[in-house]
mmCIF file of C-alpha atoms and ligand atoms in Angstrom:
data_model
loop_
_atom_site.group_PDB
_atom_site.id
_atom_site.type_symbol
_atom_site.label_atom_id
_atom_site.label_comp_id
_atom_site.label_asym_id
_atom_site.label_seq_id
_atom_site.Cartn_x
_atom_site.Cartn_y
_atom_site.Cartn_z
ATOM 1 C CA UNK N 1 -12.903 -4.995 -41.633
ATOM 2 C CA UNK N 2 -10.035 -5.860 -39.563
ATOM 3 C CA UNK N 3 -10.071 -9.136 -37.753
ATOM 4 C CA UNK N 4 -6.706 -9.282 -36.161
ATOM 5 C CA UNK N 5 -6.030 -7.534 -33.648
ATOM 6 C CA UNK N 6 -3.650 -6.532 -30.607
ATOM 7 C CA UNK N 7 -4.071 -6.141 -27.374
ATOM 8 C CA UNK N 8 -2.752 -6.580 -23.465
ATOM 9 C CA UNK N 9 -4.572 -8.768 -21.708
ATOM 10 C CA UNK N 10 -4.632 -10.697 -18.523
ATOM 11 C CA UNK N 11 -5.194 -14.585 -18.553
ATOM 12 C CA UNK N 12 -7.586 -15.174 -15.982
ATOM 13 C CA UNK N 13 -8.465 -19.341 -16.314
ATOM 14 C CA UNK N 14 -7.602 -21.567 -18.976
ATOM 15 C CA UNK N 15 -10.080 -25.175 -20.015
ATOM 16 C CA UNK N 16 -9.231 -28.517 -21.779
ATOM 17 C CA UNK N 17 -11.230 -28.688 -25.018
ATOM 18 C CA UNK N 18 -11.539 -31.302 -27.383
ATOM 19 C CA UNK N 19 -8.147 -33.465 -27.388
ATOM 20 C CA UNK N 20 -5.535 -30.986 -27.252
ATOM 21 C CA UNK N 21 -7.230 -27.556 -27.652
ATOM 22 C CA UNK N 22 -7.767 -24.499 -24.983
ATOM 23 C CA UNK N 23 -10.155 -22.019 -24.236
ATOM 24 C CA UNK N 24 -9.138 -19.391 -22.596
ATOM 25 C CA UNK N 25 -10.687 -16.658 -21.036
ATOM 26 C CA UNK N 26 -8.530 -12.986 -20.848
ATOM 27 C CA UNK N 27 -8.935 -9.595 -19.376
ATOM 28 C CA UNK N 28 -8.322 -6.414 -21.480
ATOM 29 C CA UNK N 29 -8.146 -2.966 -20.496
ATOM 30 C CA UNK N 30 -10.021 -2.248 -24.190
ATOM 31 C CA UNK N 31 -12.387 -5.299 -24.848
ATOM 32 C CA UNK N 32 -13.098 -6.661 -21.242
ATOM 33 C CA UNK N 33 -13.659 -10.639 -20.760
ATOM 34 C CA UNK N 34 -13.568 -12.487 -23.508
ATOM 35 C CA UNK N 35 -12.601 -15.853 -24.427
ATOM 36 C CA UNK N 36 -10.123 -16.979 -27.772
ATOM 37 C CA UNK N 37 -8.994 -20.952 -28.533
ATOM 38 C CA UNK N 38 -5.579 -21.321 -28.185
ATOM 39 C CA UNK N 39 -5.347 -24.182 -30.687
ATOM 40 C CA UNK N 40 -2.848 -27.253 -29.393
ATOM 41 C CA UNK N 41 -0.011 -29.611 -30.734
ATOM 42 C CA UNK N 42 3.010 -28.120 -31.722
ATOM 43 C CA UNK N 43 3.611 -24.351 -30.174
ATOM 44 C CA UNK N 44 4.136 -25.734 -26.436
ATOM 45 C CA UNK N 45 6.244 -22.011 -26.241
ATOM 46 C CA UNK N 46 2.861 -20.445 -26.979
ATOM 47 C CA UNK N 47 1.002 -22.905 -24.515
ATOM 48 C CA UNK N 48 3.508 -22.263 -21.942
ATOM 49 C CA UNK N 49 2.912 -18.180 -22.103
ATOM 50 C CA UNK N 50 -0.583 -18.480 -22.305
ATOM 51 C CA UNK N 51 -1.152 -19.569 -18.517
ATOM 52 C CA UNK N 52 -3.366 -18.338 -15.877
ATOM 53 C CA UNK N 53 -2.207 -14.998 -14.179
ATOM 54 C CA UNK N 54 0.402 -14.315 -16.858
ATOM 55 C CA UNK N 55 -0.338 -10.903 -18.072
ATOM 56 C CA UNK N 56 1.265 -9.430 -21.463
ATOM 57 C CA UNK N 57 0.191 -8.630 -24.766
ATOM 58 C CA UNK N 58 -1.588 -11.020 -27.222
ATOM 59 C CA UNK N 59 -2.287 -10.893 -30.720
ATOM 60 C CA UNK N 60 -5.691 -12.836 -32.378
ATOM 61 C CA UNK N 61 -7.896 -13.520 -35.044
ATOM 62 C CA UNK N 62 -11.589 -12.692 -34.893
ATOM 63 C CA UNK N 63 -13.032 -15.502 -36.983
ATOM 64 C CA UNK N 64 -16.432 -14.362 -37.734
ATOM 65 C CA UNK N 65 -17.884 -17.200 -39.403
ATOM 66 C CA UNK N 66 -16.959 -19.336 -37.071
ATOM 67 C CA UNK N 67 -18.259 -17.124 -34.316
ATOM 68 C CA UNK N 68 -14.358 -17.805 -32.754
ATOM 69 C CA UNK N 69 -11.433 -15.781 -31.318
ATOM 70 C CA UNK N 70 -8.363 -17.242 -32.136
ATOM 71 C CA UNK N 71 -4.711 -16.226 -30.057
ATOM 72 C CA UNK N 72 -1.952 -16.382 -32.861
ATOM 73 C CA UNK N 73 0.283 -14.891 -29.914
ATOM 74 C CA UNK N 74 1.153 -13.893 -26.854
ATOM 75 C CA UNK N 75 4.092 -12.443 -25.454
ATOM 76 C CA UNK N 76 3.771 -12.659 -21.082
ATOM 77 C CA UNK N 77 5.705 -9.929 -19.340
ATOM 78 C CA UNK N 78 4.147 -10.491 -15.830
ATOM 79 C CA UNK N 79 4.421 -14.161 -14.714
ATOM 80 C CA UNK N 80 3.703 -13.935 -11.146
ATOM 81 C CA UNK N 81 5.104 -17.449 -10.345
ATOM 82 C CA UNK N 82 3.957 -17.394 -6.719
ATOM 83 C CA UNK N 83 0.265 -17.537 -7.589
ATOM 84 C CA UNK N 84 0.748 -21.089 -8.493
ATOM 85 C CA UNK N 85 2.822 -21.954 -5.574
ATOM 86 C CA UNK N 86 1.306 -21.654 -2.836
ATOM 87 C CA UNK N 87 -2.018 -22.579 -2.131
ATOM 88 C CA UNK N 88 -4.094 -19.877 -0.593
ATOM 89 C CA UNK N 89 -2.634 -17.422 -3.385
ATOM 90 C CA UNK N 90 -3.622 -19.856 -5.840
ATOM 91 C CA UNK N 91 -7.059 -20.203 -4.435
ATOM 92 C CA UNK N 92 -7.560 -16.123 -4.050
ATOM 93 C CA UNK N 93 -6.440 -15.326 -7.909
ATOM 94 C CA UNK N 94 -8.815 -18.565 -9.031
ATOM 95 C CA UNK N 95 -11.447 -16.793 -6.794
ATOM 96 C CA UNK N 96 -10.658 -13.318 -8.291
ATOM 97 C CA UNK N 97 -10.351 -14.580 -11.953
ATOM 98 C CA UNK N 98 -14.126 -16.521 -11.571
ATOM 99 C CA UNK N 99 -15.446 -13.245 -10.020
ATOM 100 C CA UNK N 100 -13.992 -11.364 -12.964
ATOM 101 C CA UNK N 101 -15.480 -13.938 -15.962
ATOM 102 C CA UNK N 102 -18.896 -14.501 -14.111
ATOM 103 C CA UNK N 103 -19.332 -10.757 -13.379
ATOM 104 C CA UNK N 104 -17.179 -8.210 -15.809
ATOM 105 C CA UNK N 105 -16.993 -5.972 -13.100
ATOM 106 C CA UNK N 106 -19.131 -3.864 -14.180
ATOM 107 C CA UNK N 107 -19.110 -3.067 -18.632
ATOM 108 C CA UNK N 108 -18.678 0.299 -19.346
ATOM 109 C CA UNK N 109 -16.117 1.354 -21.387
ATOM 110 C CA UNK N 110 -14.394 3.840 -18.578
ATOM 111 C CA UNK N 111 -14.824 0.845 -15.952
ATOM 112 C CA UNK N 112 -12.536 -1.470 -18.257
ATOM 113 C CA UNK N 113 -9.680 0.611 -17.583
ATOM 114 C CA UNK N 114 -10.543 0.733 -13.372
ATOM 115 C CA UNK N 115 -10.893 -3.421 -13.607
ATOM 116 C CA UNK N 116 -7.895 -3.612 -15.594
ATOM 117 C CA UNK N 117 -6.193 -1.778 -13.034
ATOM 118 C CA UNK N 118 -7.659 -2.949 -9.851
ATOM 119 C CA UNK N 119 -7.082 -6.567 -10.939
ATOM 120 C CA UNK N 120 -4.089 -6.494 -11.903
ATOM 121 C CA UNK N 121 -2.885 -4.712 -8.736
ATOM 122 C CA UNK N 122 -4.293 -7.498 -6.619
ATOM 123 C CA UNK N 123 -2.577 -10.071 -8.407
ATOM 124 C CA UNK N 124 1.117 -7.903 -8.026
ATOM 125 C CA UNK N 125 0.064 -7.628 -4.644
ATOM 126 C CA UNK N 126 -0.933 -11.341 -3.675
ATOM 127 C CA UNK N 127 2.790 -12.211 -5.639
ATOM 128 C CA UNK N 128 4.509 -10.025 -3.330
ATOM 129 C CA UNK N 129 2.967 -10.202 -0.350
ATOM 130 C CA UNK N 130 3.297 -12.444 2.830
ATOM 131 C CA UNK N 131 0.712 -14.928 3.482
ATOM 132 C CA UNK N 132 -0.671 -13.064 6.029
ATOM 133 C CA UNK N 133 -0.558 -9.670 4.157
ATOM 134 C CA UNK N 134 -2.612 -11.340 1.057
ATOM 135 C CA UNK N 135 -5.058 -12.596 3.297
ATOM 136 C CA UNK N 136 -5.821 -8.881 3.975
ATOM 137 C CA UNK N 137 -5.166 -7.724 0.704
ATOM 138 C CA UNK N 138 -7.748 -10.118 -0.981
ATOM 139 C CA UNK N 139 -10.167 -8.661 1.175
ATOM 140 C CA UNK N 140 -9.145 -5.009 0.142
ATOM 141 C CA UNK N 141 -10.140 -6.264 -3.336
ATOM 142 C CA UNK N 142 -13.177 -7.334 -2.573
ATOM 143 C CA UNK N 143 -14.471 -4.323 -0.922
ATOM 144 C CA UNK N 144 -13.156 -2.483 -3.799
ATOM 145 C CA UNK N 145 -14.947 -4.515 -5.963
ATOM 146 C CA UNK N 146 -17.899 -4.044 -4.627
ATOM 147 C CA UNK N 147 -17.471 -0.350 -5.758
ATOM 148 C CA UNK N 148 -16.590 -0.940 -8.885
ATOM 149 C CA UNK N 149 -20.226 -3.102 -9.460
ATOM 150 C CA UNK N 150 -22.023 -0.236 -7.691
ATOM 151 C CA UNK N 151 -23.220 -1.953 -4.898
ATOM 152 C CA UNK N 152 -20.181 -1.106 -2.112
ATOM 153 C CA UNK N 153 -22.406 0.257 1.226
ATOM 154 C CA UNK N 154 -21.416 3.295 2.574
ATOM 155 C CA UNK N 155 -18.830 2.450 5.206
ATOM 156 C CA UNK N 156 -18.525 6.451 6.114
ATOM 157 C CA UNK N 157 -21.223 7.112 8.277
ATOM 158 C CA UNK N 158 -24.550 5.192 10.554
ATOM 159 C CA UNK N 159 -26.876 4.331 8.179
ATOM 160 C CA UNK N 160 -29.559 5.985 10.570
ATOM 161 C CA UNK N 161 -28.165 8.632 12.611
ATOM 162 C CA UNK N 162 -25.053 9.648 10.054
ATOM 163 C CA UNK N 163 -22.754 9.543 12.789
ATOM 164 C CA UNK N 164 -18.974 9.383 11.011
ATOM 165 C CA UNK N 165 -17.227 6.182 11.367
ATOM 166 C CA UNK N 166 -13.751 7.263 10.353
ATOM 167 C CA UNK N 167 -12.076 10.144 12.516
ATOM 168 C CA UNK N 168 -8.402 10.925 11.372
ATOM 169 C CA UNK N 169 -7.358 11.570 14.734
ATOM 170 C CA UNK N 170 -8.639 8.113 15.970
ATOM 171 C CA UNK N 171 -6.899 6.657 13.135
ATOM 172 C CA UNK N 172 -3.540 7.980 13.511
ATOM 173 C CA UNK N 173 -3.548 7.697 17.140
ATOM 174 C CA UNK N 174 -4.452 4.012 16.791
ATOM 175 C CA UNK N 175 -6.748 4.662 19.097
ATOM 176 C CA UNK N 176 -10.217 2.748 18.974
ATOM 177 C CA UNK N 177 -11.926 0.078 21.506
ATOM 178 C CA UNK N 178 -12.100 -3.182 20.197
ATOM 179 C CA UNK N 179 -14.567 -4.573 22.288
ATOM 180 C CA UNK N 180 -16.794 -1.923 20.743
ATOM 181 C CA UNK N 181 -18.940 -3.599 17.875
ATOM 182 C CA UNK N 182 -20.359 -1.878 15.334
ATOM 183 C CA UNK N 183 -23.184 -3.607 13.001
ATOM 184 C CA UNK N 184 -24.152 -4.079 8.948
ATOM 185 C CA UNK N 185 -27.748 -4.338 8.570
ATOM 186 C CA UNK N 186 -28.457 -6.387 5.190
ATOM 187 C CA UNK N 187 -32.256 -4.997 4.753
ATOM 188 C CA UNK N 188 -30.661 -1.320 4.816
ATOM 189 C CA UNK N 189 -27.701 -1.647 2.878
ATOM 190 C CA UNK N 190 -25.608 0.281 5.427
ATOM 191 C CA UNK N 191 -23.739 -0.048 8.363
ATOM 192 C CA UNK N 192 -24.985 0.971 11.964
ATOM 193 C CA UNK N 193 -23.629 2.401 15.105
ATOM 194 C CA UNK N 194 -24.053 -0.112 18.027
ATOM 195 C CA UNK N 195 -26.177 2.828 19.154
ATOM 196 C CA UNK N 196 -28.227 2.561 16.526
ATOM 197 C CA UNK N 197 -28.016 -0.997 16.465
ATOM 198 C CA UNK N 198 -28.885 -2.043 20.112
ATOM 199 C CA UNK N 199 -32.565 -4.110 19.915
ATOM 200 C CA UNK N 200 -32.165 -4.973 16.131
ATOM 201 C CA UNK N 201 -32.112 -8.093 14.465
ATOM 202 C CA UNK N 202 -30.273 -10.230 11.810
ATOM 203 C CA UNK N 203 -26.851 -8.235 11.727
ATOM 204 C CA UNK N 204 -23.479 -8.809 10.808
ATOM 205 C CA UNK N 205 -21.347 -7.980 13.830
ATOM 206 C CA UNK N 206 -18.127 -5.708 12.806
ATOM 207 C CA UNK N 207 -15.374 -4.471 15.334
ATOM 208 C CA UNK N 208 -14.974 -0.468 15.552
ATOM 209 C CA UNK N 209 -11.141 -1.493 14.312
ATOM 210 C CA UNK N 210 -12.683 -2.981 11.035
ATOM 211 C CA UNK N 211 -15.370 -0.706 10.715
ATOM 212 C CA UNK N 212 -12.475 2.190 10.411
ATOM 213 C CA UNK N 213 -10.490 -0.068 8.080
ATOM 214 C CA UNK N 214 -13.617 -0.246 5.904
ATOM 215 C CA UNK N 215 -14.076 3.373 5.726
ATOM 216 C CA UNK N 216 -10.379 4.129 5.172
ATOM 217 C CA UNK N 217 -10.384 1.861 1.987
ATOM 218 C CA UNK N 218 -12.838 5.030 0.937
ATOM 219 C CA UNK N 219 -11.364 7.614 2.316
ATOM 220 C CA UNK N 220 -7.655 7.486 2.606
ATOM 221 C CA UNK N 221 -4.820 6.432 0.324
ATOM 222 C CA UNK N 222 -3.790 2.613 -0.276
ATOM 223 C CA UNK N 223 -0.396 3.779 1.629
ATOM 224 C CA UNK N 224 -2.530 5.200 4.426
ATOM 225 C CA UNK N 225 -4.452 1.995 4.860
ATOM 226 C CA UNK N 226 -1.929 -0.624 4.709
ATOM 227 C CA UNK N 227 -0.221 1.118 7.966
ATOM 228 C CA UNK N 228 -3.330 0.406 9.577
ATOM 229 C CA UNK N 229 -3.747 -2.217 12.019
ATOM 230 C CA UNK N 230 -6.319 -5.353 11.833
ATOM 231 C CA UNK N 231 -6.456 -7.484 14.629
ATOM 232 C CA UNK N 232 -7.176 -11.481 14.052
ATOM 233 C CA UNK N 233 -10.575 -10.907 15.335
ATOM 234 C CA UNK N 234 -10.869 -7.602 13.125
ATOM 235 C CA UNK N 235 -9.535 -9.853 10.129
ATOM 236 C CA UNK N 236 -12.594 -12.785 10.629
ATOM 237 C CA UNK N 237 -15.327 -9.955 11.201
ATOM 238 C CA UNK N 238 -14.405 -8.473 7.664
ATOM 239 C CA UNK N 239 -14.111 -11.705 6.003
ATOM 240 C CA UNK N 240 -17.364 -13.312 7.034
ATOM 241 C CA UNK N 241 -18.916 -9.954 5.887
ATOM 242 C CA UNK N 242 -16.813 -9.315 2.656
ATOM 243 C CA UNK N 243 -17.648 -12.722 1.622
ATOM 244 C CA UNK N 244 -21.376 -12.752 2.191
ATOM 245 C CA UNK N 245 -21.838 -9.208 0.532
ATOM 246 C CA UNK N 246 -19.871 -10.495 -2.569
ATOM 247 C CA UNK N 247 -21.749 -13.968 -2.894
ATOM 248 C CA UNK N 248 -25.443 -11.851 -2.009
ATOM 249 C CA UNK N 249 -24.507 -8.375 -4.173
ATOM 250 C CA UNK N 250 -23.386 -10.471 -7.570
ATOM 251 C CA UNK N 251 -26.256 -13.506 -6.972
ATOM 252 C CA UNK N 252 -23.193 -15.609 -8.537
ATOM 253 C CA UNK N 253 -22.389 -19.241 -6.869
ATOM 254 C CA UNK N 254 -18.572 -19.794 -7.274
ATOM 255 C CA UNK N 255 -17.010 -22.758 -7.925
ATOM 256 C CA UNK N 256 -13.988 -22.085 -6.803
ATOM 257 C CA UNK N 257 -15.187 -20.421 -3.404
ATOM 258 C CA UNK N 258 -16.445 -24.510 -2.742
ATOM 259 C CA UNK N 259 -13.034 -25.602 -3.634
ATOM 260 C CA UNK N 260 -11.589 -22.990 -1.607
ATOM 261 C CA UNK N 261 -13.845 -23.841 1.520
ATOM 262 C CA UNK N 262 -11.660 -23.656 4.696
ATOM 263 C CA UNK N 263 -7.804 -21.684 2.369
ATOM 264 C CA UNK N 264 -9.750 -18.954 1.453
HETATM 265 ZN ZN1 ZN J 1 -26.114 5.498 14.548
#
């Protein structure tokens, strides 16, 4: 039985224990979430490395009679220093780390490798990106998230009369009307044309604008999308919605979406 073992993995939140003693939770492309003590006192150079949104490779000890994961190293590669600079990039990779630990993202094996992936890319992108381009990107992630649990609706077409939301030509043109609103309906799972729409109840107002961004993110490349525009008022529809559906889909109340209230 081998109990050490290697791996890269993703700090996603690190907690006080005891008087000087961590436990931290990681994210790795083989194992998934999973937490290991990072015992205190003397290796501050180990401490140091093994912060939230560094990303590298670690080393630990599976102590099975103490039912523990220990980290006997880890050597950070990615340190993405922004993240705990400024404050509504620290508050989206908290948010994105809790979502991770409270909901794996899904656990099969082949998923591992998309989480790894799609995580990771958020955080490169939230280090490199303009406050304003985060904003945006965090709620890229989200929707993409919601794939990768199962549970993304099908931005594509009308939920009732299958009427295609995304048309190329629109796209590329630029060319939509933004006073045009189409709708998500919550009991149906889908989104609605405001044909379809007109007379119905207890829907989430989206503009035709965000309604194409939405069904780019599962159509078209990331390149494609990120030339697309998103008005402010495009931007708030998305985020009420992309919020709700996350918070409603997962049944998870986050902690850090409280402390977030009014950054994120
Ligand atoms: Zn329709």
């Amino acid at each position: 039985m081998n109990r050490s073992f290697s791996t890269d993995a993703l700090v996603l939140s690190s907690r006080i224990i005891g008087e000087d003693n961590r436990i931290i939770s990681f994210l790795s492309p083989e194992r998934g979430v999973f937490d290991a003590v990072l015992y205190g006192g003397r290796k501050s150079k180990l401490r140091s490395m093994v912060s939230p949104f560094h990303s590298g490779k670690g080393w630990f000890y599976n102590d099975e009679t103490r039912h523990s994961i220990k980290i006997t190293d880890f050597e950070a590669t990615n340190f993405r220093p922004s993240l705990r600079e400024n404050l509504y990039k620290t508050c989206a990779a908290s948010f994105a780390s809790e979502l991770v630990i409270k909901t794996h993202g899904g656990t099969e094996t082949e998923e591992l490798s998309q989480l790894w992936i799609l995580v990771n890319g958020f955080l490169d992108g939230l280090e490199l990106s303009s406050d304003e381009d985060a904003r945006l990107g965090t709620l890229r992630f989200l929707w993409r998230y919601l794939s990768l649990l199962g549970v993304q609706p099908d931005s594509t077409e009308c939920a009732v009369c299958g009427r295609q939301f995304l048309k190329s030509d629109d796209v590329f043109l630029h060319k939509n009307n933004d006073n045009m609103l189409e709708y998500y309906d919550e009991a149906r799972h889908g989104f609605l044309c405001h044909e379809c729409a007109a007379g119905q109840q207890n829907l989430y107002p989206l503009t035709e604008e965000g309604m194409q961004y939405l069904a780019a993110l599962s159509l078209l490349s990331p390149s494609e999308v990120r030339k697309l525009p998103v008005h402010a008022d495009t931007y708030q529809k998305m985020h009420d919605l992309l919020y709700t559906l996350i918070v409603s889909e997962t049944g998870v109340k986050f902690r850090t979406l409280d402390a977030g209230e009014g950054i994120l």
